Backbone as numpy.savetxt, mean C-alpha at the origin, in Angstrom:
# Nx Ny Nz CAx CAy CAz Cx Cy Cz
0.99 11.64 -8.52 1.99 10.59 -8.30 2.12 10.33 -6.80
2.36 9.09 -6.43 2.47 8.72 -5.03 3.94 8.51 -4.71
4.46 9.21 -3.72 5.88 9.10 -3.40 6.10 8.00 -2.37
7.35 7.48 -2.32 7.68 6.47 -1.33 7.61 7.05 0.07
7.93 8.33 0.22 7.89 8.93 1.54 6.46 8.95 2.07
5.49 9.23 1.18 4.09 9.21 1.59 3.65 7.80 1.94
3.99 6.81 1.08 3.63 5.43 1.37 4.22 4.99 2.70
5.47 5.34 2.91 6.13 4.96 4.15 5.50 5.59 5.37
5.09 6.85 5.26 4.47 7.55 6.37 3.18 6.87 6.80
2.33 6.56 5.81 1.04 5.96 6.12 1.21 4.55 6.68
2.04 3.73 6.04 2.21 2.37 6.50 2.88 2.31 7.87
3.84 3.19 8.10 4.52 3.20 9.40 3.55 3.56 10.51
2.70 4.54 10.28 1.78 4.97 11.31 0.67 3.97 11.53
0.32 3.19 10.53 -0.67 2.14 10.70 -0.12 0.99 11.53
1.18 0.74 11.43 1.76 -0.45 12.03 2.51 -0.21 13.33
2.91 1.06 13.59 3.75 1.32 14.74 2.98 2.04 15.84
3.41 1.84 17.07 2.74 2.46 18.21 3.74 3.16 19.11
3.31 4.16 19.94 4.21 4.94 20.79 4.50 4.28 22.12
5.06 3.09 22.10 5.45 2.44 23.34 6.87 1.95 23.18
7.46 1.51 24.27 8.85 1.07 24.24 8.99 -0.24 23.49
10.06 -0.38 22.71 10.33 -1.61 21.97 10.69 -2.72 22.95
10.30 -3.94 22.61 10.53 -5.08 23.47 11.26 -6.16 22.70
12.14 -6.89 23.38 12.87 -7.97 22.74 12.13 -9.28 22.95
11.99 -10.06 21.90 11.32 -11.35 21.97 12.15 -12.36 21.19
12.09 -13.63 21.65 12.74 -14.67 20.86 11.84 -15.00 19.68
12.44 -15.43 18.60 11.68 -15.70 17.38 11.25 -17.16 17.34
9.95 -17.38 17.14 9.40 -18.71 16.99 9.17 -18.95 15.51
9.85 -19.92 14.94 9.77 -20.15 13.50 8.58 -21.03 13.16
7.98 -20.74 12.03 6.85 -21.53 11.54 7.16 -21.95 10.11
6.47 -22.98 9.66 6.67 -23.48 8.30 5.81 -22.68 7.34
6.44 -21.99 6.41 5.71 -21.20 5.41 5.63 -22.01 4.13
4.44 -22.16 3.55 4.31 -22.94 2.31 5.29 -22.45 1.25
5.97 -23.36 0.55 6.98 -22.94 -0.44 6.40 -22.36 -1.71
5.11 -22.61 -1.99 4.49 -22.10 -3.21 3.69 -20.85 -2.88
3.94 -19.77 -3.62 3.22 -18.53 -3.38 1.75 -18.70 -3.69
0.91 -18.04 -2.90 -0.53 -18.16 -3.03 -0.97 -17.81 -4.45
-1.69 -18.72 -5.07 -2.30 -18.47 -6.39 -1.29 -18.24 -7.51
-0.03 -18.60 -7.28 0.95 -18.43 -8.36 0.63 -19.36 -9.53
0.05 -20.51 -9.22 -0.36 -21.42 -10.28 -1.85 -21.25 -10.47
-2.24 -20.45 -11.47 -3.65 -20.13 -11.68 -4.35 -21.27 -12.41
-5.63 -21.53 -12.06 -6.39 -22.56 -12.76 -6.51 -22.22 -14.25
-6.62 -23.24 -15.08 -6.76 -23.03 -16.51 -7.99 -22.17 -16.79
-7.82 -21.18 -17.66 -8.95 -20.34 -18.04 -9.13 -19.11 -17.18
-8.40 -19.00 -16.07 -8.52 -17.83 -15.21 -7.63 -16.72 -15.75
-8.22 -15.58 -16.00 -7.47 -14.47 -16.57 -6.56 -13.85 -15.52
-5.28 -13.63 -15.83 -4.38 -13.02 -14.84 -4.76 -11.58 -14.56
-4.32 -11.10 -13.40 -4.61 -9.72 -13.03 -3.91 -8.77 -13.99
-4.50 -7.58 -14.17 -3.95 -6.60 -15.12 -2.53 -6.19 -14.77
-2.15 -6.27 -13.48 -0.81 -5.86 -13.08 0.22 -6.99 -13.15
-0.24 -8.21 -13.41 0.67 -9.36 -13.41 1.91 -9.16 -14.29
1.78 -8.62 -15.51 2.98 -8.45 -16.34 4.01 -7.48 -15.77
3.58 -6.63 -14.83 4.48 -5.58 -14.32 5.00 -5.89 -12.92
4.62 -7.03 -12.36 5.08 -7.40 -11.02 6.41 -8.13 -11.12
7.32 -7.80 -10.20 8.65 -8.41 -10.17 8.76 -9.34 -8.97
9.78 -10.16 -8.98 9.97 -11.09 -7.86 10.17 -10.35 -6.55
10.70 -9.12 -6.61 10.94 -8.34 -5.40 9.77 -7.42 -5.03
8.71 -7.39 -5.84 7.56 -6.54 -5.53 6.97 -6.94 -4.18
6.63 -5.96 -3.36 6.10 -6.28 -2.03 4.81 -5.53 -1.70
4.45 -4.53 -2.50 3.21 -3.78 -2.28 2.48 -3.64 -3.60
1.18 -3.90 -3.58 0.33 -3.66 -4.75 -0.94 -2.97 -4.28
-1.19 -1.78 -4.80 -2.36 -1.00 -4.41 -3.33 -0.87 -5.58
-4.62 -0.89 -5.26 -5.67 -0.63 -6.23 -6.46 0.59 -5.76
-6.58 1.60 -6.61 -7.31 2.81 -6.27 -8.53 2.93 -7.17
-9.70 3.04 -6.56 -10.92 3.29 -7.32 -11.02 4.78 -7.60
-10.65 5.20 -8.82 -10.52 6.62 -9.12 -11.84 7.36 -8.98
-12.94 6.76 -9.45 -14.23 7.44 -9.36 -14.67 7.61 -7.91
-14.17 6.74 -7.03 -14.49 6.86 -5.60 -13.42 7.63 -4.84
-12.43 8.14 -5.55 -11.35 8.89 -4.92 -11.78 10.36 -4.82
-12.71 10.63 -3.92 -13.30 11.96 -3.78 -12.37 12.84 -2.95
-11.37 13.40 -3.61 -10.36 14.18 -2.89 -10.91 15.50 -2.37
-11.95 16.04 -3.01 -12.55 17.27 -2.50 -13.16 17.04 -1.12
-13.89 15.92 -0.97 -14.48 15.60 0.33 -13.40 15.32 1.36
-12.34 14.63 0.92 -11.23 14.36 1.83 -10.58 15.66 2.28
-10.45 16.61 1.36 -9.86 17.91 1.69 -10.68 18.61 2.77
-12.00 18.59 2.61 -12.88 19.23 3.60 -12.75 18.54 4.95
-12.68 17.20 4.93 -12.59 16.46 6.18 -11.27 16.74 6.88
-10.17 16.75 6.12 -8.87 17.04 6.71 -8.85 18.46 7.26
-9.46 19.40 6.52 -9.50 20.78 6.98 -10.22 20.95 8.30
-11.23 20.11 8.54 -11.98 20.18 9.79 -11.16 19.73 10.99
-10.07 19.01 10.73 -9.23 18.51 11.82 -8.34 19.60 12.40
-8.19 20.70 11.68 -7.33 21.79 12.16 -6.48 22.35 11.06
-6.01 23.57 11.27 -5.23 24.26 10.25 -3.77 23.82 10.22
-3.35 23.01 11.20 -1.93 22.66 11.28 -1.52 21.57 10.29
-2.49 20.80 9.79 -2.13 19.72 8.87 -1.59 20.28 7.56
-0.38 19.87 7.15 0.23 20.40 5.93 -0.18 19.66 4.67
-1.04 18.64 4.79 -1.36 17.79 3.65 -1.95 18.58 2.50
-2.92 19.46 2.82 -3.61 20.18 1.76 -2.70 21.14 1.02
-1.59 21.53 1.64 -0.67 22.46 1.00 0.45 21.75 0.24
0.46 20.42 0.31 1.55 19.67 -0.32 1.32 19.54 -1.83
2.36 19.73 -2.63 2.22 19.61 -4.09 1.72 18.24 -4.53
2.07 17.17 -3.79 1.65 15.84 -4.19 0.14 15.71 -4.16
-0.52 16.39 -3.20 -1.98 16.29 -3.08 -2.66 16.88 -4.31
-2.22 18.06 -4.71 -2.80 18.71 -5.88 -2.48 17.92 -7.16
-1.29 17.35 -7.24 -0.92 16.55 -8.41 -1.82 15.33 -8.53
-2.04 14.62 -7.43 -2.92 13.45 -7.45 -4.34 13.85 -7.84
-4.81 14.98 -7.32 -6.15 15.45 -7.64 -6.29 15.70 -9.15
-5.30 16.34 -9.73 -5.37 16.67 -11.15 -5.27 15.42 -12.03
-4.39 14.49 -11.66 -4.27 13.26 -12.43 -5.55 12.44 -12.35
-6.17 12.39 -11.16 -7.42 11.65 -11.00 -8.50 12.19 -11.93
-8.57 13.51 -12.06 -9.56 14.12 -12.95 -9.28 13.76 -14.40
-8.00 13.72 -14.78 -7.65 13.34 -16.15 -8.07 11.90 -16.44
-7.88 11.01 -15.47 -8.24 9.61 -15.66 -9.75 9.46 -15.86
-10.53 10.15 -15.03 -11.99 10.08 -15.15 -12.45 10.65 -16.49
-11.81 11.73 -16.93 -12.17 12.34 -18.22 -12.02 11.34 -19.36
-11.00 10.48 -19.27 -10.76 9.48 -20.31 -11.55 8.20 -20.09
-12.45 8.21 -19.10 -13.28 7.04 -18.86 -12.65 5.97 -18.00
-11.51 6.26 -17.39 -10.86 5.28 -16.53 -11.50 5.24 -15.16
-11.38 4.12 -14.47 -11.93 4.03 -13.12 -11.02 3.32 -12.14
-9.83 2.92 -12.57 -8.91 2.21 -11.69 -7.47 2.64 -11.97
-6.66 2.62 -10.92 -5.22 2.81 -11.05 -4.55 1.83 -10.09
-3.41 1.31 -10.47 -2.68 0.35 -9.64 -1.27 0.88 -9.38
-0.78 0.64 -8.16 0.55 1.09 -7.76 1.32 -0.11 -7.23
2.48 -0.38 -7.79 3.35 -1.47 -7.33 4.64 -0.88 -6.80
5.16 -1.48 -5.74 6.41 -0.99 -5.14 7.29 -2.17 -4.74
8.59 -1.93 -4.79 9.58 -2.95 -4.42 10.79 -2.23 -3.85
11.67 -2.95 -3.14 12.90 -2.31 -2.64 13.72 -1.67 -3.76
13.76 -2.32 -4.91 14.53 -1.77 -6.03 13.92 -0.45 -6.51
12.59 -0.39 -6.59 11.94 0.86 -6.98 12.18 1.95 -5.94
12.26 1.54 -4.67 12.56 2.51 -3.62 13.91 3.18 -3.89
14.90 2.37 -4.25 16.22 2.92 -4.55 16.19 3.79 -5.80
15.31 3.45 -6.74 15.20 4.23 -7.98 14.41 5.51 -7.80
13.66 5.61 -6.70 13.03 6.89 -6.35 11.54 6.99 -6.47
10.86 6.01 -7.07 9.41 6.11 -7.23 8.81 4.74 -7.50
7.57 4.51 -7.06 6.90 3.25 -7.40 6.42 3.28 -8.84
5.81 2.19 -9.27 5.25 2.10 -10.62 3.74 2.26 -10.55
3.19 3.17 -11.34 1.74 3.37 -11.43 1.28 2.87 -12.79
0.22 2.06 -12.81 -0.35 1.57 -14.05 -1.83 1.93 -14.09
-2.25 2.55 -15.20 -3.65 2.96 -15.37 -4.20 2.28 -16.61
-5.13 1.34 -16.45 -5.72 0.69 -17.63 -6.74 1.60 -18.30
-6.81 1.55 -19.62 -7.79 2.33 -20.37 -8.54 1.41 -21.34
-9.45 1.99 -22.12 -10.30 1.20 -23.01 -9.66 0.88 -24.35
-8.63 1.63 -24.74 -8.02 1.43 -26.06 -6.64 2.07 -26.11
-5.82 1.69 -27.08 -4.51 2.34 -27.24 -4.65 3.84 -27.46
-5.69 4.27 -28.19 -5.88 5.70 -28.43 -6.19 6.43 -27.13
-7.03 5.82 -26.28 -7.35 6.43 -24.99 -6.11 6.49 -24.11
-5.28 5.45 -24.17 -4.04 5.44 -23.39 -3.12 6.56 -23.84
-3.03 6.79 -25.14 -2.18 7.85 -25.66 -2.67 9.22 -25.22
-3.99 9.44 -25.26 -4.54 10.73 -24.83 -4.30 10.94 -23.34
-4.53 9.90 -22.54 -4.34 10.03 -21.10 -2.88 10.27 -20.76
-1.97 9.60 -21.45 -0.53 9.79 -21.20 -0.13 11.24 -21.45
-0.63 11.82 -22.53 -0.32 13.23 -22.84 -0.87 14.15 -21.77
-2.09 13.86 -21.28 -2.69 14.69 -20.24 -1.90 14.62 -18.94
-1.46 13.41 -18.59 -0.70 13.24 -17.35 0.66 13.92 -17.46
1.28 13.84 -18.62 2.56 14.51 -18.82 2.43 16.01 -18.60
1.31 16.60 -19.03 1.11 18.04 -18.84 0.97 18.39 -17.37
0.39 17.47 -16.58 0.28 17.69 -15.14 1.64 17.56 -14.47
2.39 16.53 -14.83 3.69 16.29 -14.20 4.72 17.36 -14.55
4.53 18.03 -15.70 5.47 19.08 -16.10 5.54 20.21 -15.07
4.47 20.41 -14.32 4.45 21.48 -13.31 4.49 20.92 -11.90
4.93 19.66 -11.75 4.97 19.02 -10.44 6.41 18.81 -9.99
6.62 18.49 -8.70 7.98 18.23 -8.20 8.62 16.99 -8.81
7.83 16.13 -9.47 8.37 14.88 -10.00 8.70 14.96 -11.48
8.73 16.17 -12.03 8.97 16.34 -13.46 10.24 15.64 -13.93
11.32 15.76 -13.16 12.60 15.19 -13.56 12.79 13.76 -13.07
11.87 13.28 -12.22 12.05 11.96 -11.62 11.36 10.85 -12.41
10.14 11.12 -12.89 9.37 10.06 -13.53 9.08 10.36 -14.99
8.72 9.32 -15.71 8.32 9.45 -17.10 6.98 8.75 -17.30
6.31 9.07 -18.39 5.02 8.46 -18.72 5.17 7.71 -20.03
4.67 6.47 -20.06 4.77 5.67 -21.27 3.52 4.81 -21.42
3.10 4.57 -22.65 1.96 3.69 -22.90 2.45 2.29 -23.22
1.64 1.31 -22.86 1.89 -0.09 -23.20 0.56 -0.68 -23.65
0.32 -0.62 -24.95 -0.96 -1.03 -25.53 -2.09 -0.18 -24.91
-2.96 -0.77 -24.07 -4.08 -0.02 -23.51 -3.79 0.51 -22.11
-2.54 0.42 -21.67 -2.18 0.86 -20.32 -1.26 2.07 -20.36
-1.34 2.88 -19.30 -0.43 4.01 -19.12 0.45 3.70 -17.91
1.75 3.82 -18.09 2.71 3.55 -17.02 3.36 4.85 -16.57
3.50 5.03 -15.26 4.20 6.17 -14.68 5.24 5.63 -13.72
6.49 6.01 -13.91 7.56 5.54 -13.04 8.89 6.10 -13.50
9.95 5.70 -12.83 11.27 6.16 -13.26 11.62 5.47 -14.58
12.58 6.05 -15.29 13.01 5.45 -16.56 13.55 4.04 -16.34
14.27 3.84 -15.22 14.83 2.52 -14.94 13.72 1.49 -14.71
12.72 1.88 -13.93 11.62 0.96 -13.63 10.85 0.59 -14.89
10.46 1.60 -15.66 9.67 1.34 -16.87 10.47 0.51 -17.87
11.75 0.82 -18.03 12.57 0.03 -18.94 12.64 -1.43 -18.53
12.65 -1.68 -17.23 12.75 -3.06 -16.74 11.42 -3.81 -16.91
10.29 -3.19 -16.54 9.02 -3.90 -16.60 8.52 -4.06 -18.03
9.06 -3.27 -18.96 8.68 -3.44 -20.36 9.37 -4.65 -20.99
10.34 -5.22 -20.27 10.98 -6.46 -20.68 10.85 -7.45 -19.52
9.61 -7.87 -19.25 9.33 -8.60 -18.01 9.91 -10.01 -17.98
10.23 -10.43 -16.78 10.58 -11.82 -16.51 9.44 -12.36 -15.66
8.70 -13.35 -16.14 7.52 -13.82 -15.42 7.82 -14.12 -13.96
7.08 -13.47 -13.07 7.31 -13.64 -11.64 6.08 -14.21 -10.94
4.96 -14.29 -11.66 3.75 -14.81 -11.03 3.18 -13.82 -10.04
3.59 -13.94 -8.79 3.21 -13.07 -7.69 1.70 -13.00 -7.50
1.07 -14.18 -7.59 -0.35 -14.25 -7.27 -0.64 -13.90 -5.83
0.37 -14.01 -4.96 0.17 -13.63 -3.56 -0.16 -12.15 -3.43
0.33 -11.33 -4.38 0.01 -9.90 -4.37 -1.30 -9.60 -5.09
-1.52 -10.25 -6.22 -2.67 -9.89 -7.06 -3.97 -10.59 -6.69
-3.92 -11.79 -6.12 -5.15 -12.55 -5.89 -6.15 -11.84 -4.97
-5.73 -11.12 -3.91 -6.73 -10.43 -3.09 -7.49 -9.35 -3.87
-6.91 -8.84 -4.95 -7.57 -7.78 -5.71 -8.54 -8.33 -6.75
-8.59 -9.65 -6.91 -9.51 -10.23 -7.88 -10.85 -10.58 -7.25
-10.94 -10.53 -5.92 -12.19 -10.85 -5.24 -13.04 -9.60 -5.05
-14.35 -9.80 -4.91 -15.26 -8.67 -4.69 -15.00 -8.07 -3.31
-15.12 -6.76 -3.22 -14.87 -6.06 -1.97 -15.73 -4.81 -1.93
-16.32 -4.55 -0.75 -17.16 -3.35 -0.62 -16.32 -2.09 -0.56
-15.01 -2.24 -0.36 -14.13 -1.09 -0.30 -13.50 -0.85 -1.67
-13.51 0.38 -2.17 -12.98 0.66 -3.51 -11.46 0.77 -3.60
-10.80 0.99 -2.46 -9.34 1.16 -2.47 -8.71 0.04 -1.63
-7.71 -0.62 -2.20 -7.08 -1.74 -1.48 -5.56 -1.72 -1.67
-4.86 -2.19 -0.66 -3.40 -2.30 -0.73 -2.99 -3.65 -0.15
-2.20 -4.39 -0.91 -1.73 -5.71 -0.49 -0.23 -5.63 -0.24
0.19 -6.14 0.91 1.61 -6.20 1.24 1.99 -7.67 1.41
2.87 -8.15 0.55 3.29 -9.55 0.61 4.71 -9.64 0.06
5.53 -10.44 0.70 6.94 -10.57 0.33 7.21 -11.99 -0.14
7.96 -12.12 -1.21 8.27 -13.45 -1.74 9.05 -14.26 -0.71
8.97 -15.58 -0.84 9.61 -16.46 0.14 11.12 -16.21 0.25
11.79 -16.01 -0.89 13.23 -15.80 -0.88 13.59 -14.51 -0.14
12.85 -13.44 -0.44 13.10 -12.16 0.24 12.77 -12.26 1.71
11.70 -12.97 2.04 11.31 -13.14 3.44 12.42 -13.83 4.22
12.98 -14.89 3.64 14.05 -15.60 4.32 15.26 -14.73 4.59
15.62 -13.89 3.62 16.75 -12.98 3.80 16.47 -11.96 4.89
15.24 -11.43 4.93 14.90 -10.42 5.93 14.87 -11.02 7.33
14.36 -12.23 7.45 14.34 -12.89 8.76 15.77 -13.06 9.28
16.70 -13.36 8.38 18.10 -13.54 8.78 18.77 -12.22 9.14
18.35 -11.14 8.48 19.02 -9.85 8.66 18.37 -8.96 9.70
17.06 -9.04 9.85 16.37 -8.08 10.72 16.62 -8.36 12.19
16.60 -7.32 13.02 16.86 -7.47 14.46 15.61 -7.94 15.21
15.82 -8.29 16.48 14.70 -8.66 17.35 13.95 -7.44 17.85
14.62 -6.30 17.87 14.00 -5.07 18.39 14.29 -3.91 17.46
13.49 -2.87 17.58 13.73 -1.63 16.86 14.38 -0.62 17.80
15.07 0.38 17.27 15.67 1.40 18.13 14.64 2.02 19.07
15.04 2.31 20.29 14.12 2.86 21.27 13.45 4.14 20.82
14.16 4.96 20.01 13.59 6.23 19.57 12.38 6.03 18.66
12.22 4.82 18.09 11.06 4.55 17.25 9.80 4.43 18.09
9.97 4.05 19.37 8.81 3.92 20.23 7.82 2.87 19.75
8.33 1.74 19.27 7.46 0.73 18.67 7.59 -0.60 19.40
6.46 -1.14 19.84 6.44 -2.45 20.49 6.31 -3.51 19.40
7.41 -3.82 18.75 7.36 -4.72 17.60 8.68 -5.46 17.45
8.59 -6.75 17.25 9.75 -7.57 16.94 9.75 -7.80 15.43
10.58 -7.08 14.66 10.55 -7.19 13.20 10.77 -8.61 12.70
11.71 -9.32 13.33 12.02 -10.68 12.89 10.82 -11.61 13.06
10.17 -11.53 14.24 9.02 -12.39 14.49 7.83 -12.02 13.61
7.64 -10.72 13.40 6.54 -10.27 12.54 6.71 -10.77 11.12
7.94 -10.77 10.62 8.20 -11.24 9.27 7.89 -12.72 9.13
8.09 -13.48 10.21 7.79 -14.91 10.19 6.28 -15.15 10.31
5.62 -14.39 11.18 4.23 -14.67 11.53 3.20 -14.13 10.54
3.46 -12.99 9.92 2.47 -12.38 9.02 2.93 -12.58 7.58
2.20 -13.39 6.83 2.62 -13.68 5.46 1.98 -12.75 4.44
0.87 -12.09 4.83 0.26 -11.13 3.91 -0.67 -10.19 4.68
-0.68 -8.92 4.28 -1.60 -7.94 4.83 -2.38 -7.30 3.69
-3.68 -7.12 3.90 -4.52 -6.46 2.91 -5.31 -5.36 3.59
-5.06 -4.12 3.19 -5.78 -2.97 3.73 -6.83 -2.55 2.72
-8.10 -2.56 3.12 -9.21 -2.14 2.27 -9.80 -0.87 2.86
-10.08 0.13 2.00 -10.47 1.44 2.51 -11.49 2.13 1.61
-12.39 2.91 2.23 -13.24 3.83 1.50 -13.04 5.22 2.10
-13.20 6.25 1.28 -13.00 7.63 1.74 -14.31 8.34 2.02
-15.37 7.99 1.30 -16.67 8.63 1.48 -17.77 7.56 1.50
-18.92 7.81 2.19 -19.30 9.07 2.85 -18.54 9.34 4.14
-17.86 8.32 4.66 -16.95 8.55 5.78 -15.76 7.62 5.61
-14.62 8.03 6.17 -13.40 7.24 6.05 -13.53 5.99 6.90
-13.32 4.85 6.28 -13.51 3.56 6.95 -12.54 2.57 6.33
-11.99 1.67 7.14 -11.00 0.73 6.60 -11.01 -0.58 7.37
-10.48 -1.60 6.72 -10.35 -2.92 7.32 -8.97 -3.47 6.95
-8.24 -3.98 7.94 -6.91 -4.54 7.72 -6.95 -6.04 8.02
-6.65 -6.86 7.01 -6.63 -8.31 7.20 -5.19 -8.79 7.28
-4.87 -9.53 8.32 -3.54 -10.10 8.53 -3.65 -11.62 8.39
-2.87 -12.19 7.48 -2.90 -13.63 7.25 -1.63 -14.26 7.82
-1.81 -15.34 8.57 -0.69 -16.03 9.21 -0.67 -17.49 8.76
0.47 -18.16 8.90 0.58 -19.55 8.41 -0.03 -20.60 9.32
-0.22 -20.31 10.61 -0.82 -21.29 11.51 -1.45 -20.59 12.71
-2.14 -21.36 13.56 -2.87 -20.78 14.68 -1.94 -20.15 15.71
-0.77 -20.77 15.93 0.17 -20.20 16.90 0.64 -18.82 16.46
0.93 -18.68 15.17 1.34 -17.38 14.63 0.20 -16.38 14.72
-1.04 -16.85 14.48 -2.20 -15.96 14.59 -2.35 -15.45 16.02
-2.16 -16.32 17.00 -2.30 -15.91 18.40 -1.23 -14.90 18.79
0.01 -15.11 18.34 1.07 -14.14 18.64 0.76 -12.79 17.98
0.28 -12.84 16.75 -0.05 -11.61 16.04 -1.22 -10.90 16.71
-2.22 -11.66 17.13 -3.38 -11.06 17.80 -2.96 -10.38 19.10
-2.06 -11.01 19.84 -1.56 -10.41 21.08 -0.82 -9.10 20.79
0.00 -9.09 19.74 0.75 -7.88 19.38 -0.19 -6.76 18.94
-1.22 -7.11 18.15 -2.17 -6.10 17.68 -2.97 -5.54 18.85
-3.40 -6.40 19.75 -4.16 -5.94 20.92 -3.32 -5.01 21.78
-2.05 -5.36 21.98 -1.14 -4.52 22.74 -0.94 -3.18 22.04
-0.86 -3.21 20.71 -0.70 -1.99 19.90 -1.90 -1.08 20.06
-3.10 -1.65 20.01 -4.33 -0.86 20.12 -4.43 -0.19 21.48
-4.09 -0.93 22.53 -4.23 -0.39 23.89 -3.19 0.67 24.21
-2.17 0.81 23.36 -1.06 1.72 23.66 -1.23 3.11 23.07
-2.24 3.34 22.23 -2.34 4.62 21.56 -3.75 5.18 21.63
-3.84 6.51 21.51 -5.14 7.18 21.53 -5.82 7.03 20.18
-7.14 7.25 20.16 -7.90 7.19 18.92 -8.27 5.79 18.50
-8.03 4.79 19.37 -8.31 3.40 18.99 -9.54 2.82 19.69
-10.35 3.68 20.30 -11.52 3.19 21.03 -12.47 2.41 20.13
-12.59 2.84 18.87 -13.51 2.16 17.95 -12.89 1.05 17.14
-11.59 0.77 17.37 -10.91 -0.29 16.62 -11.30 -1.65 17.18
-11.67 -2.57 16.31 -12.05 -3.91 16.75 -11.19 -4.95 16.04
-11.01 -6.09 16.70 -10.20 -7.19 16.15 -11.02 -8.46 16.18
-11.09 -9.15 15.05 -11.81 -10.42 14.96 -10.90 -11.46 14.33
-10.95 -12.69 14.85 -10.13 -13.75 14.28 -11.01 -14.83 13.66
-10.51 -15.39 12.58 -11.19 -16.49 11.90 -10.12 -17.42 11.34
-9.96 -18.55 11.99 -8.91 -19.47 11.57 -7.54 -18.85 11.77
-6.78 -18.75 10.72 -5.44 -18.18 10.79 -5.40 -16.73 10.34
-6.56 -16.07 10.27 -6.63 -14.69 9.81 -7.16 -13.77 10.89
-6.64 -12.55 10.92 -7.15 -11.50 11.81 -7.69 -10.37 10.95
-8.83 -9.81 11.35 -9.38 -8.65 10.67 -9.50 -7.51 11.67
-8.83 -6.41 11.38 -8.84 -5.23 12.25 -9.67 -4.15 11.56
-10.77 -3.74 12.20 -11.62 -2.68 11.65 -11.15 -1.33 12.17
-10.88 -0.40 11.25 -10.32 0.90 11.59 -11.34 2.00 11.25
-11.94 2.64 12.26 -12.94 3.67 12.00 -12.33 5.02 11.66
-13.17 5.97 11.32 -12.72 7.30 10.94 -11.93 7.98 12.05
-12.34 7.75 13.31 -11.66 8.39 14.43 -10.19 7.98 14.52
-9.88 6.76 14.10 -8.50 6.28 14.11 -7.63 7.11 13.18
-8.13 7.36 11.96 -7.37 8.12 10.98 -7.31 9.60 11.35
-8.34 10.09 12.03 -8.32 11.48 12.49 -7.17 11.70 13.45
-6.95 10.73 14.35 -5.84 10.84 15.30 -4.50 10.80 14.57
-4.39 9.95 13.54 -3.15 9.86 12.77 -2.84 11.19 12.09
-3.85 11.76 11.42 -3.63 12.99 10.66 -3.30 14.17 11.57
-3.79 14.13 12.80 -3.51 15.22 13.74 -2.19 15.03 14.48
-1.60 13.84 14.36 -0.39 13.55 15.11 0.80 14.34 14.57
1.67 14.73 15.45 2.87 15.47 15.06 3.79 14.58 14.23
3.80 13.26 14.51 4.67 12.35 13.76 4.27 12.32 12.30
2.94 12.26 12.02 2.49 12.23 10.62 2.80 13.55 9.94
2.55 14.67 10.62 2.79 15.97 10.02 4.27 16.17 9.70
5.12 15.61 10.55 6.56 15.75 10.32 7.02 14.94 9.11
6.26 13.86 8.76 6.67 12.99 7.66 5.91 13.25 6.38
4.95 14.19 6.39 4.19 14.48 5.18 5.12 15.05 4.12
5.12 14.49 2.90 6.03 14.96 1.86 5.72 16.37 1.43
6.77 17.12 1.10 6.59 18.49 0.64 6.12 18.53 -0.80
């Protein structure tokens, strides 16, 4: 199971840098009122997670289970030093065991959706597609046996929905089993395209939520965060982020930032460049722009610095 604390740790370290926060005035841009791909062409099959996405959903992850070589990752993390607590964390062993159960049942994908409401409820929603209702039932029983000995035993439940297995809090599962169509093609459409990376995470916020956050968020972050970032301007300028990653034969990733216009792209590019120059381990990081999109290539050395950092170790879930 993936905890919100773990998701927050990784995303925060990917986006934040150890420099002083700066105040900037916010330049507003026109954001299209229709969510990307919310109106699908006739005959196009919706994404498998579409029925479980809510209007407040903001993160959708796809994990290639057969490519989730946690043993190799364990060896690589171990080579970074004995101080990293990741390998000793119960969540790591739980994910390893669940991944093996999924492969045993012939599964090859898992999806994770998160929203502010799920954060308050304590856990994101995990959906694992299978080949049949019988396979889903077998996999659900196997996962329950793993969770019975995990820290999340009392927090989450496992339920089948036809050929899918759902893992989440009782509140979350009860809500998504009575869905209100939300579309959210802005979250699912990047996962329908071919990608050389087996693991992907999409971060996108609905227009209504974005407007509320722009009104509420400050121009600067507290100085103790050590982040050169204007939250209000970032919320206006970046309409979607897609992180694509592979773990083996070496850890490699690409982060795509989509903006609504060229001016927003230039402001974002300046912020990313400033972020890269402010931290160690970014020598191999490259930034390329194409139209209103930025692509940031993140090499293995970048993640090695993150895993060795005291900030990451302090936030690793127990």
